Each structure stands twice: as C-alpha cells, then as structure tokens.
mmCIF file of N, CA and C in Angstrom:
data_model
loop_
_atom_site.group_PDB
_atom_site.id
_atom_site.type_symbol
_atom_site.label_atom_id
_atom_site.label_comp_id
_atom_site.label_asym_id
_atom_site.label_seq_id
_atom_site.Cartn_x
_atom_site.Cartn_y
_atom_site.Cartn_z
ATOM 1 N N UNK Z 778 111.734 123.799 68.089
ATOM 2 C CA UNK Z 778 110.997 125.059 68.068
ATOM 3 C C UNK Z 778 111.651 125.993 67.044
ATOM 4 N N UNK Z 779 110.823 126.449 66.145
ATOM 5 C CA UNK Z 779 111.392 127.268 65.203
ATOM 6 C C UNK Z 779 111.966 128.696 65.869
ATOM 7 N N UNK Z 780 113.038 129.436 65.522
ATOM 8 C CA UNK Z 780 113.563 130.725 65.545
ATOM 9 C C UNK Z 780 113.927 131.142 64.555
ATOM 10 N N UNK Z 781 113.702 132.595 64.605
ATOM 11 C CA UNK Z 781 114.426 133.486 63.698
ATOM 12 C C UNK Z 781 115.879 133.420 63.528
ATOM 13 N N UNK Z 782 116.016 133.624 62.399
ATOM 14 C CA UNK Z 782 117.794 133.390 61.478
ATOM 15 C C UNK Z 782 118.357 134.585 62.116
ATOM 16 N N UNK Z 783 119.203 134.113 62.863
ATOM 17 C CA UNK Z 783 119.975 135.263 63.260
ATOM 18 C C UNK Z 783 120.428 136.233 62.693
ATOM 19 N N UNK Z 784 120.998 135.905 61.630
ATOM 20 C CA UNK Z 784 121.955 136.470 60.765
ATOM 21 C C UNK Z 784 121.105 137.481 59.788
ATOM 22 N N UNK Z 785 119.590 136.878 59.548
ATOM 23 C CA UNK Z 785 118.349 137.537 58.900
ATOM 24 C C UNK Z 785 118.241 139.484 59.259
ATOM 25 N N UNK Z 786 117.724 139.982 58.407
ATOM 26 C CA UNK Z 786 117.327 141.829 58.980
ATOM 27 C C UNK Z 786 115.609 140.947 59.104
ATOM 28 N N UNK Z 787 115.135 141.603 60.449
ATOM 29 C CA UNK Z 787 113.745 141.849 60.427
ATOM 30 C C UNK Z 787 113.504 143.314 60.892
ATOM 31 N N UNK Z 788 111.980 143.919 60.471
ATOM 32 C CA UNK Z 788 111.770 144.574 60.383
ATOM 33 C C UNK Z 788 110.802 144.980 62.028
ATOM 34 N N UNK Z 789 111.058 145.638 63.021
ATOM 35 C CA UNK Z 789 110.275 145.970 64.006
ATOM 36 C C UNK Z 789 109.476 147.116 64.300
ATOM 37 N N UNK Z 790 107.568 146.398 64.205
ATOM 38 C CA UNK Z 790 106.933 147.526 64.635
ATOM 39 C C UNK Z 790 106.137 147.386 65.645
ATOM 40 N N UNK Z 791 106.345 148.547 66.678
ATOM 41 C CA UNK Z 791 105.996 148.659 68.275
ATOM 42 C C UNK Z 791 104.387 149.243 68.379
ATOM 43 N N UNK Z 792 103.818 148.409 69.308
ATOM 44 C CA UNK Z 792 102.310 148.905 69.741
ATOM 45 C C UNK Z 792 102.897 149.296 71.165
ATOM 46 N N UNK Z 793 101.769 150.023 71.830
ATOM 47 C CA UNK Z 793 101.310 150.170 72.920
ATOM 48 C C UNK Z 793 100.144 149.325 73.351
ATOM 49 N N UNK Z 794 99.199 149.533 72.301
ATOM 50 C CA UNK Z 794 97.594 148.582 72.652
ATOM 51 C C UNK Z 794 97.538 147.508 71.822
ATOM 52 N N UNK Z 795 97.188 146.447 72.926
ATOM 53 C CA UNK Z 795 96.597 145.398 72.064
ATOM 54 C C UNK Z 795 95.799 145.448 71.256
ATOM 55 N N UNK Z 796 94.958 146.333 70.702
ATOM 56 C CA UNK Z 796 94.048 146.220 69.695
ATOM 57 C C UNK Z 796 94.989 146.166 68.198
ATOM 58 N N UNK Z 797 95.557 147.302 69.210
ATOM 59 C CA UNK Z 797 96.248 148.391 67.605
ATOM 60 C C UNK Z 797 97.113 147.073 67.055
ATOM 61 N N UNK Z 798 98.026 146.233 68.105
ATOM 62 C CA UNK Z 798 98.684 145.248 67.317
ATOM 63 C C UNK Z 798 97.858 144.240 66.499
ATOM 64 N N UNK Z 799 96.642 143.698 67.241
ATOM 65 C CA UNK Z 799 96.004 142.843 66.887
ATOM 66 C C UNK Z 799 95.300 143.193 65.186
ATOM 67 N N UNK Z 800 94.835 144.135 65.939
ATOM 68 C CA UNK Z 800 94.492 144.823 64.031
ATOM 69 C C UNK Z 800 95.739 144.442 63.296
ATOM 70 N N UNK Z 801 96.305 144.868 63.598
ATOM 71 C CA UNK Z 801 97.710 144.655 62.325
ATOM 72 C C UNK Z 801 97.759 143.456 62.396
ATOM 73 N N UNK Z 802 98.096 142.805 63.086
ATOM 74 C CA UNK Z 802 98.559 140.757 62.546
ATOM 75 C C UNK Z 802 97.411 140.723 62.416
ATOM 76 N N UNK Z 803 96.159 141.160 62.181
ATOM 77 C CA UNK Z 803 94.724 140.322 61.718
ATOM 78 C C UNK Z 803 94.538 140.992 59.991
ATOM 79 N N UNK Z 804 95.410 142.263 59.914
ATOM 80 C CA UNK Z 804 94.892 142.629 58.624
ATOM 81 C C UNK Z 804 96.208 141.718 57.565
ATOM 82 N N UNK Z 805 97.295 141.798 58.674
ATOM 83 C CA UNK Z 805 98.034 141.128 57.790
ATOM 84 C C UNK Z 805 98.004 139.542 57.365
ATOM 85 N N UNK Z 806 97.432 138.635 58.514
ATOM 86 C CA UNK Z 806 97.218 137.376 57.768
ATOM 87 C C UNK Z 806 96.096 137.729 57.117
ATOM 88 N N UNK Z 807 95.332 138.251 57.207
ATOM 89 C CA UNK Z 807 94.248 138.368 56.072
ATOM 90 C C UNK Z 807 94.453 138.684 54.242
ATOM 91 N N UNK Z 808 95.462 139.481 54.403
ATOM 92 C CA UNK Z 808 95.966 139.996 53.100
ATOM 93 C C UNK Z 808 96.947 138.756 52.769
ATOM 94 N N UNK Z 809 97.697 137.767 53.281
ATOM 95 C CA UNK Z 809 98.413 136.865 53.389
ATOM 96 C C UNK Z 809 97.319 135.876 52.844
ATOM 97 N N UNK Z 810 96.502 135.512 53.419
ATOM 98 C CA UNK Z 810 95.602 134.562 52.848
ATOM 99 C C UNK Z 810 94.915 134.426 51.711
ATOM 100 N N UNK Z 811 94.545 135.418 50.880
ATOM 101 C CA UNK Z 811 94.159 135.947 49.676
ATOM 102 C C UNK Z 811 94.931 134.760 49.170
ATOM 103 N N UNK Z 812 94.165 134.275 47.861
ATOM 104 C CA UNK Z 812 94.876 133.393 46.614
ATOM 105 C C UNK Z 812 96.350 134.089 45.792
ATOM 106 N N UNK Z 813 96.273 135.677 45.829
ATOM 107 C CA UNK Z 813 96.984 136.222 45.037
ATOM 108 C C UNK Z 813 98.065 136.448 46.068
ATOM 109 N N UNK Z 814 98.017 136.030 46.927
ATOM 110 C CA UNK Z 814 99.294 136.757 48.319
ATOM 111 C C UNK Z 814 100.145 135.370 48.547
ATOM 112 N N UNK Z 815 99.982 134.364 47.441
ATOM 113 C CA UNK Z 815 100.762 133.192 47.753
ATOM 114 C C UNK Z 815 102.407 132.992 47.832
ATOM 115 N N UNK Z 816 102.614 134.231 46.346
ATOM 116 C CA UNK Z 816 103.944 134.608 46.604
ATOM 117 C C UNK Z 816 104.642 135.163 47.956
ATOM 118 N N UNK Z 817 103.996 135.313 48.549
ATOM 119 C CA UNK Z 817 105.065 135.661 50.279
ATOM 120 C C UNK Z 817 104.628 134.542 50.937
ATOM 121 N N UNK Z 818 104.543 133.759 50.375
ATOM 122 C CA UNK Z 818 104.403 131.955 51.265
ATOM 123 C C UNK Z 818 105.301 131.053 50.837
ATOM 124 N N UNK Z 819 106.036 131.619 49.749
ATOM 125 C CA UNK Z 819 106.865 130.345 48.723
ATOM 126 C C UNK Z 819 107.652 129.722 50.347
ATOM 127 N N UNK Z 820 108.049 128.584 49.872
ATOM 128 C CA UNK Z 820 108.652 127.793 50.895
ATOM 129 C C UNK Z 820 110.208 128.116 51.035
ATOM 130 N N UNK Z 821 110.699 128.962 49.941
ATOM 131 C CA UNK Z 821 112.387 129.328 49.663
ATOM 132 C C UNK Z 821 112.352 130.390 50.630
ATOM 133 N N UNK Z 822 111.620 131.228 50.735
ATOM 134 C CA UNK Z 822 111.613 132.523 51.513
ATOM 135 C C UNK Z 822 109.998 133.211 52.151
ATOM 136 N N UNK Z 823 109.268 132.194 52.746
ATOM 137 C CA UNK Z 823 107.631 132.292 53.220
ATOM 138 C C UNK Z 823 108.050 133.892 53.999
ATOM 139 N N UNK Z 824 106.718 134.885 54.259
ATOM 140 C CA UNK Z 824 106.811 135.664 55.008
ATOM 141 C C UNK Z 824 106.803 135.209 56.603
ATOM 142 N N UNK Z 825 107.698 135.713 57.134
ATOM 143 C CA UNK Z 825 107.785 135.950 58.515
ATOM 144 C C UNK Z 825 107.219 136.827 59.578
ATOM 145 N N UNK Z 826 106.356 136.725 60.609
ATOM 146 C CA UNK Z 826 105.726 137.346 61.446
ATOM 147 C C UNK Z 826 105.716 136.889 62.744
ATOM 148 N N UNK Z 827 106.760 137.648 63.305
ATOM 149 C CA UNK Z 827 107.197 137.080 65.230
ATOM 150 C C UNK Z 827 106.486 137.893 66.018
ATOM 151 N N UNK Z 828 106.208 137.819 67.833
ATOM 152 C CA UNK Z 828 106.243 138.695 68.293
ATOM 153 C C UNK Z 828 106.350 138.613 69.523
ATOM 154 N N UNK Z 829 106.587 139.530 70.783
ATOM 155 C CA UNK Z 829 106.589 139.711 71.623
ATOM 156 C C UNK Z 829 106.086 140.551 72.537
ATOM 157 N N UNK Z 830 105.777 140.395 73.553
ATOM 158 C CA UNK Z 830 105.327 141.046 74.534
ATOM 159 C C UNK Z 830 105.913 141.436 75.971
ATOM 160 N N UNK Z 831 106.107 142.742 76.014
ATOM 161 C CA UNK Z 831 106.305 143.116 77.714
ATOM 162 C C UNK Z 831 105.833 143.154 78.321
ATOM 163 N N UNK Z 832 105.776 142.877 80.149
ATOM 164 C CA UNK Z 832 104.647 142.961 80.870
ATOM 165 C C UNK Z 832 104.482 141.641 80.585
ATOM 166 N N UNK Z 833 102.507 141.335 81.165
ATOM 167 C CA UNK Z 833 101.694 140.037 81.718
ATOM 168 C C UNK Z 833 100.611 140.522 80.639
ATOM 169 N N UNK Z 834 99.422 139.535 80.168
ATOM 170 C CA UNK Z 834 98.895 139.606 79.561
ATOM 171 C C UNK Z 834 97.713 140.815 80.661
ATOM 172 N N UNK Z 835 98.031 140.998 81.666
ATOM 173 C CA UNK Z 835 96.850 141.790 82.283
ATOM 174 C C UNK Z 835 97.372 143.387 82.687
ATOM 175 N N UNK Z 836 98.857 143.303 82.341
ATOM 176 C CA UNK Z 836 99.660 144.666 82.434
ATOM 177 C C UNK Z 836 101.028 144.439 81.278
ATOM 178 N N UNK Z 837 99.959 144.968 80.331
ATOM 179 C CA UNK Z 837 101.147 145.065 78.455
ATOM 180 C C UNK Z 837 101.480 146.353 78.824
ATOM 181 N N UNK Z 838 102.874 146.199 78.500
ATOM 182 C CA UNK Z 838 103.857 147.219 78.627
ATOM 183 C C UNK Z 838 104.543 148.130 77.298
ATOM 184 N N UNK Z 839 104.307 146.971 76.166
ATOM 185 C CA UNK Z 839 104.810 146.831 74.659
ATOM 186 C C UNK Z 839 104.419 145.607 73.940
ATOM 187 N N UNK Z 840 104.091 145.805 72.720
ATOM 188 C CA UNK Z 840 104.225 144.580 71.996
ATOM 189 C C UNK Z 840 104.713 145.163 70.546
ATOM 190 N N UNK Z 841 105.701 143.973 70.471
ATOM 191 C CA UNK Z 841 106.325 143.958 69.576
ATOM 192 C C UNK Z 841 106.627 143.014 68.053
ATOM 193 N N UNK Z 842 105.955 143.726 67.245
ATOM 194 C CA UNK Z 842 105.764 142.599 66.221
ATOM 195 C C UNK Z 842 107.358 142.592 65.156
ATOM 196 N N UNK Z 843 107.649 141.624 64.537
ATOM 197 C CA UNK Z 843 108.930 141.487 63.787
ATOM 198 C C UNK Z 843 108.452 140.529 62.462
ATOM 199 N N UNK Z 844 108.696 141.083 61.355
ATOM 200 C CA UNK Z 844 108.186 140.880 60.039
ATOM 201 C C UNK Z 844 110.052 140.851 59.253
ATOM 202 N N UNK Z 845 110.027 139.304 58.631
ATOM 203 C CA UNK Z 845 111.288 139.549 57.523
ATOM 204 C C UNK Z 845 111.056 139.950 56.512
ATOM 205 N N UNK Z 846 112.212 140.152 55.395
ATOM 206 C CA UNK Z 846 111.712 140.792 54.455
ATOM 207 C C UNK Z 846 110.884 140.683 53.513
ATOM 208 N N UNK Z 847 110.330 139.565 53.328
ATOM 209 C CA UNK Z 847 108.968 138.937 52.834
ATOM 210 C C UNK Z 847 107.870 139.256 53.564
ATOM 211 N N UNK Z 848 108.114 139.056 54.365
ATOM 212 C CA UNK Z 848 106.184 139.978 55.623
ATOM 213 C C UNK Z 848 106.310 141.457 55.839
ATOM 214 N N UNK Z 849 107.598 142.281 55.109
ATOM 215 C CA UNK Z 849 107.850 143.593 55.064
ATOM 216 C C UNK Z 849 107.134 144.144 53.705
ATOM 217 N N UNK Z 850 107.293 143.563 52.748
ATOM 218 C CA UNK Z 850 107.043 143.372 51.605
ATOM 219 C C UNK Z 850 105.571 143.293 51.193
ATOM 220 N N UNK Z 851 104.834 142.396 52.163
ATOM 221 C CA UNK Z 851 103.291 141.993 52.542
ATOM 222 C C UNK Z 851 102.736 143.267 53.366
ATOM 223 N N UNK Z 852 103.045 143.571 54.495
ATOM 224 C CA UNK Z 852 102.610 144.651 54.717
ATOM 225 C C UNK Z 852 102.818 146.412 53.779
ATOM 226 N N UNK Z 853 103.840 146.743 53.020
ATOM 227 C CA UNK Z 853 103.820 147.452 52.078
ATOM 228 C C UNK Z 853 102.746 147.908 51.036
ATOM 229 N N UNK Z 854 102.499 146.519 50.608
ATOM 230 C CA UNK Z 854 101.380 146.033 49.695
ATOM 231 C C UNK Z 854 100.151 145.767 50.012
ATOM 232 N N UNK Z 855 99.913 146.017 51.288
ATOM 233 C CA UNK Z 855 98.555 145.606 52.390
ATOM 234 C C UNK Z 855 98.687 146.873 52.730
ATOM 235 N N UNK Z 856 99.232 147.646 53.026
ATOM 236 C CA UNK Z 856 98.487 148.990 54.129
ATOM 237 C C UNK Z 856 99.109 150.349 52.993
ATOM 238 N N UNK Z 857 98.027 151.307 53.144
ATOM 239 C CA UNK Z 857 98.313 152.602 52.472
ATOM 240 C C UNK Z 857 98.814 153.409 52.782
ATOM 241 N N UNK Z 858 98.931 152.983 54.357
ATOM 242 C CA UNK Z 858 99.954 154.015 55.892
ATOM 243 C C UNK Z 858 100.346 153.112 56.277
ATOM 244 N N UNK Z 859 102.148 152.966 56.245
ATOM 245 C CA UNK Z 859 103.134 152.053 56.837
ATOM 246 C C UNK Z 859 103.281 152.504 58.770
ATOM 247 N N UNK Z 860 103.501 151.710 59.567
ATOM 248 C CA UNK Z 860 103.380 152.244 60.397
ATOM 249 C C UNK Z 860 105.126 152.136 60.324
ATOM 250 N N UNK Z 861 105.488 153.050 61.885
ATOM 251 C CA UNK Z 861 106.673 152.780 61.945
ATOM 252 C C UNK Z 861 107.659 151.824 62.400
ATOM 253 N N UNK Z 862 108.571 151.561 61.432
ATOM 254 C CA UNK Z 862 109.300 150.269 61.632
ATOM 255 C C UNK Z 862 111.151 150.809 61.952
ATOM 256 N N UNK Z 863 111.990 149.561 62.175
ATOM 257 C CA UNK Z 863 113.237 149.921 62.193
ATOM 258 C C UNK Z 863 113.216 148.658 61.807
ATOM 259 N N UNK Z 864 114.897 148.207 61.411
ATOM 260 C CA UNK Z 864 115.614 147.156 60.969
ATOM 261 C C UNK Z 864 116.509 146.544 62.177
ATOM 262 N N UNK Z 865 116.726 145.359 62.897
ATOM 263 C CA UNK Z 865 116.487 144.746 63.740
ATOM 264 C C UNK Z 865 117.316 143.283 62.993
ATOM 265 N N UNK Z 866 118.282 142.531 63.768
ATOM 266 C CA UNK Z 866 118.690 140.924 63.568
ATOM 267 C C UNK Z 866 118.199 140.295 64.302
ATOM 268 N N UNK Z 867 118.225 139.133 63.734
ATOM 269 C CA UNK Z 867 117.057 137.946 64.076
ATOM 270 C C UNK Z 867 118.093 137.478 65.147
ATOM 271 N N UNK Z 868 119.255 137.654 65.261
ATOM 272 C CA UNK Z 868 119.766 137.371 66.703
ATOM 273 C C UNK Z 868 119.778 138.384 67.855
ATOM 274 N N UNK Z 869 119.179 139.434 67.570
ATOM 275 C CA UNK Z 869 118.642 140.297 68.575
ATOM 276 C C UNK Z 869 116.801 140.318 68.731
ATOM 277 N N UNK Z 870 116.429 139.276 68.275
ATOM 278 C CA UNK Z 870 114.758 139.120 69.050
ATOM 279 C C UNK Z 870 115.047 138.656 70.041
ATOM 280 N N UNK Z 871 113.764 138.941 70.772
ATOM 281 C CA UNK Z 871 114.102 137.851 72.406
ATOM 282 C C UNK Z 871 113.941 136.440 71.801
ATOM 283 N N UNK Z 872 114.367 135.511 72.663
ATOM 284 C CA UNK Z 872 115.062 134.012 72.597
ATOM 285 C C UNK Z 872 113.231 133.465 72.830
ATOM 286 N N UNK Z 873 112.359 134.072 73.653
ATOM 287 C CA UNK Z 873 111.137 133.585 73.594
ATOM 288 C C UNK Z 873 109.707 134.223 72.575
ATOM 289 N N UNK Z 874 110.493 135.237 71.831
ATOM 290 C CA UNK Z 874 109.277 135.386 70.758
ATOM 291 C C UNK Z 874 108.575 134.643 70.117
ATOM 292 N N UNK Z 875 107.253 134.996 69.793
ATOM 293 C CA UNK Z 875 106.785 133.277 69.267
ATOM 294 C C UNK Z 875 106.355 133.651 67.567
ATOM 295 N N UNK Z 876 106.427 132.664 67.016
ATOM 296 C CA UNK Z 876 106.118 132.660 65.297
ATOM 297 C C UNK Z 876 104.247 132.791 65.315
ATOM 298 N N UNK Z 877 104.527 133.943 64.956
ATOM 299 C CA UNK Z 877 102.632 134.227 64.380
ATOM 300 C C UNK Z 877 102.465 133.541 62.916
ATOM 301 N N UNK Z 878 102.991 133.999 62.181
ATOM 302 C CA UNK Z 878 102.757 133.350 60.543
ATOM 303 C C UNK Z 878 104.356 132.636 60.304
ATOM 304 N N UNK Z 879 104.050 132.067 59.351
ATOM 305 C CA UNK Z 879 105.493 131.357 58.691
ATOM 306 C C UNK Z 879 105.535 130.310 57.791
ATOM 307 N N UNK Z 880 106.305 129.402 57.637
ATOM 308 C CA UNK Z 880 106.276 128.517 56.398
ATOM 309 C C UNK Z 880 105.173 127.576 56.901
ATOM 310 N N UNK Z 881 104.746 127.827 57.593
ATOM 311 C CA UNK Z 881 103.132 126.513 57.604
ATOM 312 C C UNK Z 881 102.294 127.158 56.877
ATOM 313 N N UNK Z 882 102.041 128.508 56.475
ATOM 314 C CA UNK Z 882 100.909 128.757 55.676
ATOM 315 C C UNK Z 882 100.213 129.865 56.628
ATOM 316 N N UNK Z 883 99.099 130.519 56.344
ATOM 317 C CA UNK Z 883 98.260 131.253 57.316
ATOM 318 C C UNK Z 883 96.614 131.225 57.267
ATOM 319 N N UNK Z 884 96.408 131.667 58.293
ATOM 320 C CA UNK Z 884 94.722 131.576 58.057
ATOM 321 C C UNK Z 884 94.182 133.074 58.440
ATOM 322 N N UNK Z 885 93.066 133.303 57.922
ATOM 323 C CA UNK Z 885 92.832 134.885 58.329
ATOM 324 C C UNK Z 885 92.092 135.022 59.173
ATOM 325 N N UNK Z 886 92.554 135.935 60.083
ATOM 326 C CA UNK Z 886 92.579 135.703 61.411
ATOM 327 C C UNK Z 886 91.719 136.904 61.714
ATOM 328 N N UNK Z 887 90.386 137.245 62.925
ATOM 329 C CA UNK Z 887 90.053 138.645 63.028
ATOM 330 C C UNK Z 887 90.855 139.239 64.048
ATOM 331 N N UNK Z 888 90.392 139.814 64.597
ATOM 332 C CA UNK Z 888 90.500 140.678 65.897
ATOM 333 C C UNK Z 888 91.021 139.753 67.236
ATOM 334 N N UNK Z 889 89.360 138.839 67.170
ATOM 335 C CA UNK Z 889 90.111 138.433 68.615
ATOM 336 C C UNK Z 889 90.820 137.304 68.208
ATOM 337 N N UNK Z 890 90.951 136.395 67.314
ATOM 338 C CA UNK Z 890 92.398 135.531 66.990
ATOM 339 C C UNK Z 890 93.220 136.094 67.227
ATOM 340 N N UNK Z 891 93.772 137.050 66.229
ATOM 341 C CA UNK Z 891 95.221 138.033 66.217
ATOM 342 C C UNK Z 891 95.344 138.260 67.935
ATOM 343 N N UNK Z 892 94.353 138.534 68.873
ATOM 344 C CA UNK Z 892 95.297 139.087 69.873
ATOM 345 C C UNK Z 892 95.062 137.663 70.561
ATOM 346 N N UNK Z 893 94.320 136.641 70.289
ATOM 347 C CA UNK Z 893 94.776 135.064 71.146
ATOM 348 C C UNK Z 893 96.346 135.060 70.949
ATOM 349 N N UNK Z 894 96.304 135.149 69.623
ATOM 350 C CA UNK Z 894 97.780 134.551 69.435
ATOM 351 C C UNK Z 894 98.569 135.352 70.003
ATOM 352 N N UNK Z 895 98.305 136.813 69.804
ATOM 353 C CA UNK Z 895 99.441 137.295 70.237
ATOM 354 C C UNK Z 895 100.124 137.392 71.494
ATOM 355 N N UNK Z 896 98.621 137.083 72.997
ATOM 356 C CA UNK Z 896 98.730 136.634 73.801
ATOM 357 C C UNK Z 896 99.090 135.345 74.400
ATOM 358 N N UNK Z 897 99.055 134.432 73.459
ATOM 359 C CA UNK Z 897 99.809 133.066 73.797
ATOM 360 C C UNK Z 897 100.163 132.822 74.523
ATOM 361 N N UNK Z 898 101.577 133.140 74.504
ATOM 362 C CA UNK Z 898 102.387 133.098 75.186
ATOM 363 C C UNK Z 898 103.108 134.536 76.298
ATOM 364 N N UNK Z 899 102.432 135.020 76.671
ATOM 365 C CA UNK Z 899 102.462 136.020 77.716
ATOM 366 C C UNK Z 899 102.039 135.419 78.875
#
C-alpha cells in the first residue's frame, strides 16, 4: 500500500463540507488531466493528493486533503483563490489516509466521483 514519504513537506487543506472538498479534488484532477498538466505527473516527482476524514461517512467531522509539492504547485496554477493551507510531514498524516491522485496518472473526476473517492474509505 502506497504512503506518503515521511520525511516529504505536504501541504494541508481543511473542509468542513463534503461538497466544498469534493469540488476541490474534482477541479483539481480535472486541471491534472488536461494534456498540458502532464508536467505534475512526471514519474521523478508525480503530484500528490491524500486524504482523510473525521467522523463516519454519515457524521463528517473534517476532511482533510494533503497535496505535495507538485499537487501544491497544480493547485496554484488551477485556482485564482488559494484556499487555506499549512505545511505538514508526510510522517505526520494519519497512517490510514488514502492516495486520491498519484504516480498512476489521473482521470477527471466530477462532483460525485471526487466525493466517492473521498468517501472510500470512511
């Protein structure tokens, strides 16, 4: 099972609502998928997009998305209003966050994908 590099900075930004996250991992594999967004896929350093959730999928408490500095980089260049983030080690995610995007590539995802996935594993 893949994890985040401990030793890695990721970047953490907090929802309250599932939409609001889902929008975001749906605008961001979308902008990821573009022909011209290939550079944050290279295989030396692909963008990274983790996340987690507090609470049950029927009482969300938080969700928490985590972008390395390549999916920091992607969202920069994708949104005209950054939301707010902090800097965060990949050995301080939880041990069960799950990989939304990563070196497999991405597909663009809407609304209700982004929050399948993000519900996954909740």
């Amino acid at each position: 099972m893949a994890r985040p590099k401990a030793e890695a900075a990721y970047y953490l930004v907090q929802f309250r609502d599932i939409s609001d996250a889902a929008a975001f991992v749906a605008a961001l594999s979308q902008f990821l998928s573009y022909p011209e967004s290939i550079k944050y896929l290279r295989p030396s350093a692909p963008a990274e997009i983790w996340s987690y959730i507090f609470g049950t999928a029927e009482d969300i408490e938080l969700i928490e998305v985590y972008l390395n500095a390549t999916g920091i980089a992607a969202m920069k260049d994708s949104f005209d209003e950054l939301p707010l983030f902090k800097t965060v080690r990949g050995d301080q995610l939880p041990l069960d966050c799950i990989s939304l995007i990563g070196s497999g590539g991405v597909e663009a995802w809407g609304l209700e994908e982004a929050q399948w996935h993000l519900l996954s594993e909740s």
